[in-house]
């Protein structure tokens, strides 16, 4: 178990904007930061981070919380994993008691798979650097490719011995369960034996965006024709090749900083670029580009530059990736290397300045790229030229932004020397065709759900929760403030008499609710309220951090949602539109009074309803009627206070 002192130190040190900034591209928005949601596919920012409150809120998915909850949501960490990640990031020593055998058994299956993968990474890396055969075969290979010791260490490269079960046998002796060795694909188990999947291969660990080892890519060093040159870990609970990009962990900060991502094909392309000082590069690892991979990049930048080698056949096979990138609302450029060169070989041959200059000067817009690639084939053939134009318009049709789509149509018209009207007509035809195809698909008809009639009681319950939440929100946001309150109520004469007094907001709410012996009906609201009052009595101050970092995730999530309610409007940038919102502090006194009075009003309605039901069942109807009259009079006075008319 991690000690409370360590957890407190982590929360005190960790900066939510720094941690989230490693996973999401954030831009300043007033005192906050905003960005695209990492949990949904969106085009406009709805993700907000508050450095002042040290919390985040994703308005598109409804998720929110503190720095730990973000790691749990985004990286699927357990609570202890998230604390360890942050402790490591901020160099905080972890104080914890050693786990018992029973606690180890209770570890999640995913965590066990992560642990096995991390052990494998360390094992293969150690074999590469310290084992005689590892140095002679694996290390020599990497050295021949020109990799420095620093690069080999940075990418945690490794080697698996030419032995059927050396890794598996060693791992089992170390106490790692064969079940998880098999589930991660590190070990192949059949009826007769168990053996290493990556036997006699150099290894490239594949990391998540946070640096966790998900799987491996292995390259054979012999020329055996019947053996695959590259071999990846199989799909598992922690490794989905269509959802990860090789090198994203090492590239994420550079991608966000440069506002561009270079997309290459292989592991060695990524490593060679890094060694030459260009770090904003990732690889699809030989698989066809997927929407999930593109969205992974879109969290960091809207710009992708695809790097192709000089192989024309390979370029055509990868053309579909351009349309996918455009479809995701990304900006795409394309760059090819001289014939016979690829990103790996070219980056080794030139200096850092020469590489950056080549990347900058040779990146083409996708239209120019398609024209330059296919025009040679079309030459003076009108039919082929028409096909090329149609192919470009199909790509443009994938762009979701209408303005950007029109700009590209104009560019295509200029390059191909064809009228814009013809291209817009073709675009319309493509759109109609897509609509027709969509209409042919069977429509999934949902079963009609019964419509519940809104009863007065249901509306009252909803209204009650609304005002209970409003009071909790006021306590959390303004409970420590002192404001002037106006007492307009005169019990004896029922006349308004103005009296001004100063009080703490939290104390004013507490005294008002205490007078009427009001209890919160919602369990979470009730728990937060009692904690607030307890803090107020003991420390004379409300510490919001205790709720944000609460052990109960429901309370932490609820408090985060409440605290970030008003930040939603920052996303709309109302000030830029010359829409100005009144300062809350100016009307805080009235807000407090109205919330308490409204809560009283709903509770009085409940009480009157209960008494009216008793009239038909009780004998002392006169007494009940008197109570109803008294509550009705009290309700009138409340409406008077709220400036309402019954």
Coordinates of C-alpha atoms in Angstrom, one line a residue:
X1 CA 0.0 0.0 0.0
X2 CA 1.2 3.5 -0.8
X3 CA 1.4 5.7 2.2
X4 CA -0.9 8.7 2.7
X5 CA 2.1 11.0 3.0
X6 CA 3.3 9.9 -0.5
X7 CA -0.2 10.4 -2.0
X8 CA -0.4 13.9 -0.4
X9 CA 3.0 14.8 -1.7
X10 CA 2.0 13.7 -5.2
X11 CA -1.1 15.9 -5.2
X12 CA 0.8 18.8 -3.8
X13 CA 3.5 18.6 -6.4
X14 CA 1.8 17.4 -9.6
X15 CA 0.5 20.1 -12.0
X16 CA -2.6 19.0 -13.9
X17 CA -1.8 21.3 -16.9
X18 CA 1.8 19.8 -17.1
X19 CA 0.6 16.2 -17.0
X20 CA -2.4 16.6 -19.3
X21 CA -0.2 18.7 -21.7
X22 CA 1.8 15.5 -22.4
X23 CA -1.3 13.9 -23.9
X24 CA -3.4 16.7 -25.2
X25 CA -2.4 19.9 -27.1
X26 CA -3.6 22.7 -24.8
X27 CA -4.0 26.4 -25.6
X28 CA -4.3 29.2 -23.2
X29 CA -7.9 30.4 -22.6
X30 CA -8.0 33.1 -20.0
X31 CA -6.8 31.6 -16.7
X32 CA -7.5 28.1 -18.0
X33 CA -6.3 25.9 -20.9
X34 CA -8.5 24.3 -23.6
X35 CA -8.1 21.6 -26.1
X36 CA -9.7 18.8 -28.1
X37 CA -11.3 16.0 -26.1
X38 CA -9.0 13.0 -25.9
X39 CA -12.1 10.8 -25.2
X40 CA -14.3 11.7 -28.2
X41 CA -13.9 12.6 -31.9
X42 CA -14.6 16.3 -32.1
X43 CA -13.6 19.3 -34.2
X44 CA -14.1 22.1 -31.7
X45 CA -12.4 22.2 -28.2
X46 CA -14.6 21.1 -25.3
X47 CA -11.8 20.0 -23.0
X48 CA -10.9 22.4 -20.2
X49 CA -8.1 22.4 -17.7
X50 CA -8.0 24.7 -14.7
X51 CA -4.5 25.3 -13.2
X52 CA -6.0 27.3 -10.3
X53 CA -8.4 24.5 -9.3
X54 CA -6.1 21.7 -10.4
X55 CA -8.9 19.9 -12.2
X56 CA -10.1 19.1 -15.7
X57 CA -13.4 18.7 -17.4
X58 CA -14.4 17.2 -20.8
X59 CA -17.7 18.7 -21.7
X60 CA -18.2 16.4 -24.7
X61 CA -18.1 13.2 -22.7
X62 CA -19.0 14.5 -19.2
X63 CA -15.8 13.1 -17.7
X64 CA -13.7 15.2 -15.3
X65 CA -11.6 15.1 -12.2
X66 CA -8.1 15.7 -10.9
X67 CA -4.7 14.7 -12.3
X68 CA -4.9 11.1 -11.1
X69 CA -8.4 10.6 -12.5
X70 CA -7.2 11.8 -15.9
X71 CA -4.4 9.1 -16.0
X72 CA -7.0 6.5 -14.8
X73 CA -9.4 7.5 -17.6
X74 CA -6.9 8.2 -20.4
X75 CA -4.2 5.5 -19.8
X76 CA -6.5 3.0 -17.9
X77 CA -4.2 3.1 -14.9
X78 CA -5.3 1.9 -11.5
X79 CA -5.2 4.4 -8.7
X80 CA -1.8 3.1 -7.4
X81 CA -0.4 3.1 -11.0
X82 CA -1.3 6.7 -11.5
X83 CA 0.3 7.7 -8.2
X84 CA 3.5 5.8 -9.1
X85 CA 3.5 7.5 -12.6
X86 CA 3.3 10.9 -11.0
X87 CA 5.8 10.1 -8.3
X88 CA 8.3 9.1 -10.9
X89 CA 7.6 12.2 -13.0
X90 CA 8.2 14.5 -10.1
X91 CA 10.9 12.6 -8.4
X92 CA 8.9 11.8 -5.3
X93 CA 10.1 8.9 -3.3
X94 CA 7.3 6.3 -2.8
X95 CA 6.8 5.1 0.8
X96 CA 4.8 1.9 0.7
X97 CA 4.5 -1.4 2.6
X98 CA 5.4 -4.5 0.7
X99 CA 2.5 -6.3 -0.9
X100 CA 1.4 -9.6 0.5
X101 CA 0.9 -12.8 -1.6
X102 CA -2.8 -12.3 -1.4
X103 CA -2.6 -8.7 -2.7
X104 CA -0.4 -9.8 -5.6
X105 CA -3.0 -12.3 -6.6
X106 CA -5.7 -9.6 -6.6
X107 CA -3.7 -7.5 -9.1
X108 CA -5.7 -7.0 -12.3
X109 CA -5.1 -9.1 -15.3
X110 CA -4.1 -6.1 -17.4
X111 CA -1.6 -5.0 -14.7
X112 CA -0.1 -8.4 -14.8
X113 CA 0.3 -8.2 -18.5
X114 CA 1.9 -4.8 -18.2
X115 CA 4.3 -6.2 -15.6
X116 CA 5.3 -9.1 -17.8
X117 CA 5.8 -6.8 -20.8
X118 CA 8.0 -4.4 -18.7
X119 CA 10.1 -7.4 -17.5
X120 CA 10.5 -8.6 -21.1
X121 CA 11.7 -5.2 -22.2
X122 CA 14.3 -5.1 -19.4
X123 CA 15.4 -8.7 -20.1
X124 CA 15.8 -8.2 -23.8
X125 CA 17.7 -4.9 -23.3
X126 CA 20.0 -6.6 -20.8
X127 CA 20.7 -9.5 -23.1
X128 CA 21.6 -7.0 -25.9
X129 CA 24.0 -5.0 -23.7
X130 CA 25.5 -7.7 -21.4
X131 CA 25.2 -11.2 -22.9
X132 CA 28.1 -12.3 -25.1
X133 CA 25.8 -13.5 -28.0
X134 CA 23.6 -10.4 -27.5
X135 CA 26.5 -8.1 -28.0
X136 CA 28.0 -10.1 -30.8
X137 CA 24.7 -10.4 -32.8
X138 CA 22.1 -7.9 -31.7
X139 CA 24.3 -5.0 -30.6
X140 CA 26.5 -5.4 -33.6
X141 CA 23.4 -5.1 -35.9
X142 CA 22.3 -1.9 -34.3
X143 CA 25.8 -0.5 -34.4
X144 CA 26.1 -1.3 -38.1
X145 CA 22.9 0.7 -38.6
X146 CA 24.7 3.6 -37.1
X147 CA 22.8 3.8 -33.8
X148 CA 24.7 5.3 -30.8
X149 CA 24.7 3.9 -27.3
X150 CA 22.4 6.8 -26.3
X151 CA 19.9 6.0 -29.0
X152 CA 19.9 2.2 -28.1
X153 CA 19.3 3.1 -24.5
X154 CA 16.6 5.7 -25.2
X155 CA 14.5 3.3 -27.3
X156 CA 15.2 0.4 -25.0
X157 CA 16.2 -1.8 -27.9
X158 CA 16.8 -5.5 -27.2
X159 CA 17.7 -9.0 -28.5
X160 CA 16.2 -12.4 -28.0
X161 CA 18.7 -15.3 -28.0
X162 CA 18.7 -18.0 -30.6
X163 CA 17.3 -20.4 -28.0
X164 CA 13.8 -21.9 -28.0
X165 CA 12.8 -21.0 -24.5
X166 CA 15.6 -19.0 -22.7
X167 CA 13.3 -16.0 -22.1
X168 CA 10.3 -18.1 -21.0
X169 CA 12.3 -20.3 -18.7
X170 CA 14.0 -17.2 -17.1
X171 CA 10.7 -15.4 -16.7
X172 CA 9.0 -18.4 -15.0
X173 CA 11.9 -18.8 -12.6
X174 CA 11.5 -15.1 -11.7
X175 CA 7.9 -15.8 -10.7
X176 CA 6.1 -14.6 -13.8
X177 CA 2.9 -16.6 -14.6
X178 CA 3.0 -18.5 -17.9
X179 CA -0.7 -17.5 -18.4
X180 CA 0.4 -13.8 -18.8
X181 CA 3.5 -14.7 -20.9
X182 CA 1.1 -16.4 -23.3
X183 CA -1.6 -13.7 -23.2
X184 CA 1.0 -11.0 -24.1
X185 CA 2.2 -13.2 -26.9
X186 CA 5.8 -13.3 -25.5
X187 CA 5.5 -17.1 -25.2
X188 CA 3.8 -19.6 -27.5
X189 CA 2.2 -22.5 -25.7
X190 CA 1.0 -25.7 -27.3
X191 CA 0.2 -29.2 -26.1
X192 CA 3.8 -30.4 -26.0
X193 CA 5.9 -27.4 -25.1
X194 CA 6.2 -23.6 -24.5
X195 CA 8.7 -21.5 -26.4
X196 CA 9.8 -17.9 -27.1
X197 CA 7.9 -16.0 -29.9
X198 CA 10.8 -13.7 -30.7
X199 CA 13.6 -16.2 -30.7
X200 CA 16.7 -14.9 -32.5
X201 CA 15.3 -11.4 -33.3
X202 CA 16.3 -7.9 -32.4
X203 CA 13.5 -6.2 -30.6
X204 CA 11.7 -2.8 -30.6
X205 CA 9.5 -2.2 -27.6
X206 CA 6.2 -0.5 -28.5
X207 CA 5.0 2.0 -26.0
X208 CA 1.7 3.7 -25.2
X209 CA 1.5 7.5 -25.1
X210 CA 2.4 7.4 -21.4
X211 CA 5.4 5.1 -21.9
X212 CA 3.9 1.8 -20.8
X213 CA 5.2 -1.3 -22.8
X214 CA 2.3 -2.7 -24.8
X215 CA 4.1 -5.1 -27.1
X216 CA 7.1 -5.7 -29.3
X217 CA 8.3 -5.7 -32.9
X218 CA 11.0 -8.2 -33.7
X219 CA 13.3 -8.3 -36.8
X220 CA 15.0 -11.5 -37.9
X221 CA 18.7 -11.1 -38.7
X222 CA 19.0 -14.2 -41.0
X223 CA 17.9 -14.5 -44.7
X224 CA 15.6 -17.4 -44.2
X225 CA 12.9 -17.1 -46.9
X226 CA 10.2 -19.0 -45.0
X227 CA 10.5 -16.8 -41.9
X228 CA 8.8 -13.4 -41.7
X229 CA 11.3 -10.5 -41.6
X230 CA 9.3 -8.6 -39.0
X231 CA 7.1 -10.1 -36.4
X232 CA 4.8 -8.1 -34.0
X233 CA 3.2 -9.1 -30.7
X234 CA -0.3 -10.5 -31.3
X235 CA -3.4 -8.5 -30.3
X236 CA -4.1 -8.6 -26.6
X237 CA -6.0 -6.7 -23.9
X238 CA -3.1 -4.2 -23.8
X239 CA -1.9 -4.2 -27.4
X240 CA -4.1 -3.1 -30.3
X241 CA -1.9 -2.4 -33.3
X242 CA -4.6 -0.3 -35.0
X243 CA -4.7 2.1 -32.1
X244 CA -1.1 2.8 -31.4
X245 CA 1.8 4.4 -33.3
X246 CA 5.4 3.4 -32.8
X247 CA 7.3 6.3 -31.2
X248 CA 4.3 8.3 -30.0
X249 CA 5.7 8.3 -26.4
X250 CA 9.0 9.8 -27.5
X251 CA 7.5 12.2 -30.1
X252 CA 4.5 13.7 -28.3
X253 CA 6.1 16.7 -26.8
X254 CA 8.0 17.5 -30.1
X255 CA 4.7 17.1 -32.1
X256 CA 2.9 19.5 -29.9
X257 CA 5.8 22.0 -29.9
X258 CA 6.4 21.8 -33.7
X259 CA 2.6 21.6 -34.4
X260 CA 3.3 18.9 -37.0
X261 CA 3.8 15.2 -37.1
X262 CA 5.9 13.3 -39.6
X263 CA 4.4 9.9 -40.4
X264 CA 6.8 7.1 -41.6
X265 CA 6.5 3.4 -42.1
X266 CA 9.0 1.6 -40.0
X267 CA 10.7 1.5 -36.6
X268 CA 14.2 2.3 -38.0
X269 CA 12.8 5.4 -39.8
X270 CA 11.6 6.8 -36.4
X271 CA 14.9 5.9 -34.6
X272 CA 17.1 7.4 -37.3
X273 CA 15.1 10.6 -37.4
X274 CA 15.4 11.0 -33.6
X275 CA 19.1 10.4 -33.7
X276 CA 19.4 13.2 -36.3
X277 CA 17.4 15.6 -34.1
X278 CA 14.0 15.4 -35.7
X279 CA 11.8 14.0 -32.9
X280 CA 8.2 14.8 -34.1
X281 CA 7.9 11.5 -36.0
X282 CA 5.9 8.3 -35.6
X283 CA 5.4 5.1 -37.5
X284 CA 2.4 3.0 -38.5
X285 CA 4.7 -0.1 -38.1
X286 CA 3.9 -1.5 -41.6
X287 CA 0.1 -1.6 -41.0
X288 CA -2.4 0.4 -43.0
X289 CA -3.2 3.7 -41.4
X290 CA -6.4 3.7 -39.2
X291 CA -8.7 6.4 -38.0
X292 CA -7.8 5.6 -34.4
X293 CA -4.1 6.2 -35.2
X294 CA -4.9 9.5 -36.8
X295 CA -7.0 10.6 -33.8
X296 CA -4.1 9.8 -31.6
X297 CA -2.0 12.4 -33.5
X298 CA -4.9 14.8 -33.6
X299 CA -4.7 15.2 -29.8
X300 CA -1.4 16.8 -30.3
X301 CA -1.6 18.6 -33.7
X302 CA -3.8 19.1 -36.7
X303 CA -1.0 18.7 -39.2
X304 CA 0.4 15.5 -40.6
X305 CA 3.2 15.1 -43.1
X306 CA 3.4 11.7 -44.7
X307 CA 7.0 10.7 -45.7
X308 CA 7.2 8.2 -48.6
X309 CA 10.3 6.5 -50.0
X310 CA 11.0 6.6 -53.7
X311 CA 9.0 3.4 -54.4
X312 CA 6.0 4.5 -56.5
X313 CA 4.2 1.2 -56.0
X314 CA 4.4 1.6 -52.2
X315 CA 3.2 5.2 -52.5
X316 CA 0.1 4.2 -54.4
X317 CA -0.7 1.5 -51.9
X318 CA -0.6 4.1 -49.1
X319 CA -2.7 6.8 -50.9
X320 CA -5.8 5.8 -49.0
X321 CA -4.2 7.1 -45.8
X322 CA -4.4 10.7 -47.3
X323 CA -8.2 10.4 -47.6
X324 CA -8.5 9.1 -44.0
X325 CA -6.5 12.0 -42.6
X326 CA -8.6 14.5 -44.5
X327 CA -11.7 12.8 -43.3
X328 CA -10.6 13.3 -39.7
X329 CA -10.4 17.1 -40.3
X330 CA -6.6 17.1 -40.4
X331 CA -4.2 19.0 -42.6
X332 CA -2.0 16.7 -44.7
X333 CA 1.1 17.2 -46.7
X334 CA 3.2 14.6 -48.5
X335 CA 6.9 14.3 -49.0
X336 CA 8.9 11.8 -51.1
X337 CA 12.6 11.0 -50.9
X338 CA 15.0 10.6 -53.9
X339 CA 14.8 7.3 -55.7
X340 CA 16.5 4.5 -53.7
X341 CA 16.3 6.5 -50.5
X342 CA 13.9 6.1 -47.5
X343 CA 13.6 8.2 -44.3
X344 CA 16.1 5.9 -42.5
X345 CA 18.8 6.0 -45.1
X346 CA 18.3 9.7 -46.0
X347 CA 18.5 10.9 -42.4
X348 CA 21.7 9.1 -41.9
X349 CA 23.3 10.6 -45.0
X350 CA 22.6 14.3 -44.2
X351 CA 23.2 16.6 -41.3
X352 CA 20.4 17.8 -39.0
X353 CA 20.1 21.2 -40.8
X354 CA 20.1 19.5 -44.2
X355 CA 17.3 17.1 -43.1
X356 CA 15.2 19.9 -41.7
X357 CA 15.7 22.0 -44.8
X358 CA 14.7 19.1 -47.1
X359 CA 11.6 18.4 -45.0
X360 CA 10.5 22.0 -45.1
X361 CA 11.2 22.7 -48.8
X362 CA 9.9 19.4 -50.3
X363 CA 6.6 18.9 -48.4
X364 CA 3.8 19.2 -50.9
X365 CA 0.1 19.8 -50.6
X366 CA -1.8 16.6 -51.2
X367 CA -3.3 18.0 -54.5
X368 CA 0.1 18.9 -55.9
X369 CA 1.4 15.5 -54.8
X370 CA -1.3 13.5 -56.5
X371 CA -0.9 15.6 -59.7
X372 CA 2.8 15.1 -59.8
X373 CA 2.5 11.4 -59.1
X374 CA -0.3 10.6 -61.6
X375 CA 0.1 13.2 -64.3
X376 CA 3.0 11.4 -65.8
X377 CA 0.7 8.4 -66.4
X378 CA -2.1 10.6 -67.7
X379 CA 0.2 12.7 -70.0
X380 CA -2.0 13.7 -73.0
X381 CA -4.7 11.1 -72.4
X382 CA -7.9 13.0 -71.7
X383 CA -9.7 10.0 -70.1
X384 CA -6.8 9.4 -67.7
X385 CA -6.6 13.1 -66.9
X386 CA -10.3 13.2 -66.1
X387 CA -9.8 10.2 -63.8
X388 CA -7.1 12.0 -62.0
X389 CA -9.2 15.1 -61.5
X390 CA -12.1 12.9 -60.2
X391 CA -9.7 11.2 -57.8
X392 CA -8.6 14.5 -56.4
X393 CA -12.2 15.7 -56.0
X394 CA -13.0 12.5 -54.1
X395 CA -10.2 13.3 -51.7
X396 CA -11.5 16.9 -51.3
X397 CA -15.0 15.5 -50.6
X398 CA -13.6 13.9 -47.4
X399 CA -12.8 17.2 -45.8
X400 CA -15.5 18.1 -43.2
X401 CA -14.8 21.9 -43.2
X402 CA -16.7 23.6 -46.0
X403 CA -14.4 26.6 -46.3
X404 CA -11.3 24.4 -46.5
X405 CA -13.1 22.2 -49.0
X406 CA -13.9 25.3 -51.3
X407 CA -10.3 26.5 -51.1
X408 CA -9.0 23.1 -52.2
X409 CA -11.5 23.1 -55.1
X410 CA -10.2 26.5 -56.2
X411 CA -6.6 25.2 -55.9
X412 CA -7.4 22.1 -58.0
X413 CA -9.1 24.2 -60.6
X414 CA -6.0 26.4 -60.9
X415 CA -3.5 23.5 -61.1
X416 CA -5.5 21.4 -63.5
X417 CA -6.7 24.3 -65.6
X418 CA -10.4 23.5 -65.3
X419 CA -13.4 25.6 -64.2
X420 CA -14.5 25.6 -60.5
X421 CA -18.1 25.1 -61.6
X422 CA -17.3 21.7 -63.1
X423 CA -15.4 20.7 -59.9
X424 CA -18.2 21.9 -57.7
X425 CA -20.7 19.9 -59.8
X426 CA -18.6 16.8 -59.5
X427 CA -18.4 17.4 -55.7
X428 CA -22.2 17.6 -55.6
X429 CA -22.5 14.3 -57.6
X430 CA -20.2 12.6 -55.1
X431 CA -22.3 13.9 -52.2
X432 CA -25.6 12.7 -53.8
X433 CA -24.1 9.3 -54.5
X434 CA -23.0 8.9 -50.8
X435 CA -26.6 9.9 -49.7
X436 CA -28.1 7.3 -52.1
X437 CA -25.8 4.6 -50.7
X438 CA -26.6 5.6 -47.2
X439 CA -30.3 5.5 -47.9
X440 CA -30.0 1.9 -49.1
X441 CA -28.6 0.7 -45.8
X442 CA -31.1 -0.9 -43.5
X443 CA -32.3 1.6 -40.9
X444 CA -32.0 0.4 -37.3
X445 CA -35.4 1.2 -35.8
X446 CA -35.3 1.5 -32.0
X447 CA -38.2 0.1 -30.1
X448 CA -40.6 2.9 -29.1
X449 CA -40.1 3.6 -25.4
X450 CA -43.1 4.4 -23.3
X451 CA -43.5 8.1 -22.6
X452 CA -43.6 8.8 -18.9
X453 CA -46.1 11.5 -18.0
X454 CA -44.4 14.2 -15.9
X455 CA -46.1 14.2 -12.6
X456 CA -46.0 17.2 -10.3
X457 CA -44.2 15.1 -7.7
X458 CA -41.4 14.1 -10.2
X459 CA -40.9 17.7 -11.2
X460 CA -40.7 18.6 -7.5
X461 CA -38.1 15.9 -6.9
X462 CA -36.0 17.2 -9.8
X463 CA -36.3 20.7 -8.6
X464 CA -35.3 19.7 -5.1
X465 CA -32.1 18.1 -6.4
X466 CA -31.5 21.2 -8.5
X467 CA -31.5 23.5 -5.5
X468 CA -29.5 21.0 -3.3
X469 CA -26.8 21.0 -6.0
X470 CA -27.0 24.8 -6.2
X471 CA -26.3 25.1 -2.5
X472 CA -23.4 22.7 -2.6
X473 CA -22.0 24.6 -5.6
X474 CA -22.2 27.9 -3.6
X475 CA -20.5 26.3 -0.6
X476 CA -17.6 24.9 -2.7
X477 CA -17.0 28.0 -4.8
X478 CA -17.9 30.8 -2.4
X479 CA -18.2 29.3 1.1
X480 CA -15.0 31.1 2.4
X481 CA -16.2 34.5 1.3
X482 CA -17.7 37.2 3.6
X483 CA -20.5 39.2 2.1
X484 CA -23.2 41.6 3.2
X485 CA -26.7 40.0 3.6
X486 CA -30.0 41.9 3.7
X487 CA -32.7 40.7 6.2
X488 CA -36.1 41.8 4.9
X489 CA -38.3 39.6 7.0
X490 CA -40.2 40.7 10.0
X491 CA -41.9 37.7 11.7
X492 CA -44.5 39.7 13.7
X493 CA -45.8 42.3 11.2
X494 CA -45.0 40.4 8.0
X495 CA -43.6 43.7 6.8
X496 CA -40.3 44.2 5.0
X497 CA -37.7 45.8 7.2
X498 CA -34.2 46.2 5.8
X499 CA -31.3 45.1 8.0
X500 CA -27.8 44.6 6.6
X501 CA -25.2 42.3 8.3
X502 CA -22.0 40.6 7.3
X503 CA -21.4 36.9 7.4
X504 CA -19.4 34.0 6.0
X505 CA -21.4 32.5 3.1
X506 CA -20.9 28.9 4.4
X507 CA -22.0 30.0 7.9
X508 CA -25.1 31.8 6.6
X509 CA -26.2 28.7 4.7
X510 CA -25.5 26.5 7.7
X511 CA -27.6 28.7 10.0
X512 CA -30.5 29.0 7.6
X513 CA -30.6 25.2 7.0
X514 CA -30.2 24.6 10.8
X515 CA -33.1 26.8 11.6
X516 CA -35.4 24.7 9.5
X517 CA -33.7 21.4 10.3
X518 CA -33.3 20.8 6.6
X519 CA -31.6 17.6 5.5
X520 CA -30.2 16.9 2.0
X521 CA -32.1 14.1 0.2
X522 CA -29.2 13.2 -2.1
X523 CA -26.6 11.0 -0.3
X524 CA -23.6 12.5 -2.1
X525 CA -24.8 16.1 -1.4
X526 CA -25.4 15.2 2.2
X527 CA -21.9 13.7 2.6
X528 CA -20.2 16.8 1.0
X529 CA -22.3 19.2 3.1
X530 CA -21.4 17.5 6.4
X531 CA -17.7 17.5 5.4
X532 CA -17.9 21.2 4.6
X533 CA -19.5 22.0 7.9
X534 CA -17.0 19.8 9.7
X535 CA -14.1 21.7 8.0
X536 CA -15.7 25.0 8.9
X537 CA -16.0 24.1 12.6
X538 CA -12.5 22.6 12.9
X539 CA -10.4 24.8 10.5
X540 CA -12.7 27.8 10.0
X541 CA -12.0 27.4 6.3
X542 CA -13.2 25.1 3.4
X543 CA -10.4 23.2 1.7
X544 CA -11.7 22.3 -1.8
X545 CA -8.6 20.2 -2.6
X546 CA -9.9 17.6 -0.1
X547 CA -13.0 17.1 -2.2
X548 CA -11.2 17.1 -5.5
X549 CA -8.8 14.5 -4.3
X550 CA -11.3 12.6 -2.3
X551 CA -10.9 8.8 -1.8
X552 CA -14.5 8.4 -3.0
X553 CA -14.4 8.8 -6.8
X554 CA -18.1 9.7 -7.0
X555 CA -17.5 12.7 -4.7
X556 CA -14.4 13.7 -6.6
X557 CA -16.2 13.5 -9.9
X558 CA -19.2 15.4 -8.7
X559 CA -17.2 18.2 -7.1
X560 CA -15.1 18.5 -10.3
X561 CA -18.2 18.8 -12.4
X562 CA -19.6 21.5 -10.1
X563 CA -16.3 23.5 -10.0
X564 CA -16.0 23.4 -13.8
X565 CA -19.7 24.3 -14.5
X566 CA -19.0 27.9 -15.3
X567 CA -15.8 27.2 -17.3
X568 CA -17.9 25.8 -20.1
X569 CA -18.6 29.4 -21.2
X570 CA -14.9 30.1 -21.5
X571 CA -15.0 27.8 -24.5
X572 CA -17.4 30.1 -26.3
X573 CA -15.1 33.2 -25.8
X574 CA -18.1 35.5 -25.1
X575 CA -15.8 38.5 -24.4
X576 CA -14.6 38.3 -28.0
X577 CA -18.2 38.5 -29.1
X578 CA -18.7 41.5 -26.8
X579 CA -21.0 39.6 -24.5
X580 CA -20.2 40.4 -20.9
X581 CA -21.3 38.3 -17.9
X582 CA -22.0 39.9 -14.5
X583 CA -19.4 39.3 -11.8
X584 CA -20.9 36.6 -9.6
X585 CA -19.6 38.2 -6.4
X586 CA -21.8 41.2 -7.0
X587 CA -25.0 39.1 -6.7
X588 CA -23.6 36.5 -4.3
X589 CA -25.8 37.6 -1.3
X590 CA -29.0 37.3 -3.3
X591 CA -27.8 34.0 -4.8
X592 CA -27.4 32.5 -1.4
X593 CA -30.7 33.7 -0.1
X594 CA -32.7 32.7 -3.2
X595 CA -31.2 29.2 -3.1
X596 CA -32.1 28.6 0.5
X597 CA -35.6 30.1 0.0
X598 CA -36.2 28.0 -3.1
X599 CA -35.1 24.8 -1.2
X600 CA -37.6 25.8 1.6
X601 CA -40.3 26.4 -1.0
X602 CA -40.0 22.9 -2.5
X603 CA -39.9 21.2 0.9
X604 CA -43.0 23.1 1.9
X605 CA -44.7 21.9 -1.2
X606 CA -43.8 18.4 -0.3
X607 CA -45.1 18.9 3.2
X608 CA -48.4 20.3 2.0
X609 CA -48.8 17.4 -0.4
X610 CA -48.3 14.9 2.5
X611 CA -50.8 16.7 4.7
X612 CA -53.5 16.8 1.9
X613 CA -53.1 13.0 1.6
X614 CA -53.7 12.6 5.3
X615 CA -57.0 14.5 5.2
X616 CA -58.8 11.5 3.8
X617 CA -57.3 9.0 6.2
X618 CA -57.0 11.0 9.5
X619 CA -59.8 11.9 11.9
X620 CA -58.4 15.2 13.1
X621 CA -58.8 17.0 9.8
X622 CA -59.2 20.4 11.4
X623 CA -55.7 20.2 12.8
X624 CA -54.3 19.1 9.5
X625 CA -56.1 22.0 7.7
X626 CA -54.6 24.4 10.1
X627 CA -51.1 23.1 9.4
X628 CA -51.8 23.4 5.6
X629 CA -52.9 27.0 6.1
X630 CA -49.7 27.8 8.1
X631 CA -47.5 26.2 5.5
X632 CA -49.3 28.0 2.8
X633 CA -48.8 31.4 4.5
X634 CA -45.2 30.6 5.0
X635 CA -45.0 29.8 1.3
X636 CA -46.6 33.2 0.5
X637 CA -43.9 35.0 2.5
X638 CA -41.2 33.0 0.7
X639 CA -42.6 34.0 -2.7
X640 CA -42.7 37.6 -1.5
X641 CA -39.0 37.3 -0.6
X642 CA -38.3 35.8 -4.0
X643 CA -40.2 38.7 -5.7
X644 CA -42.7 36.2 -7.1
X645 CA -46.4 36.1 -7.6
X646 CA -48.5 33.0 -6.7

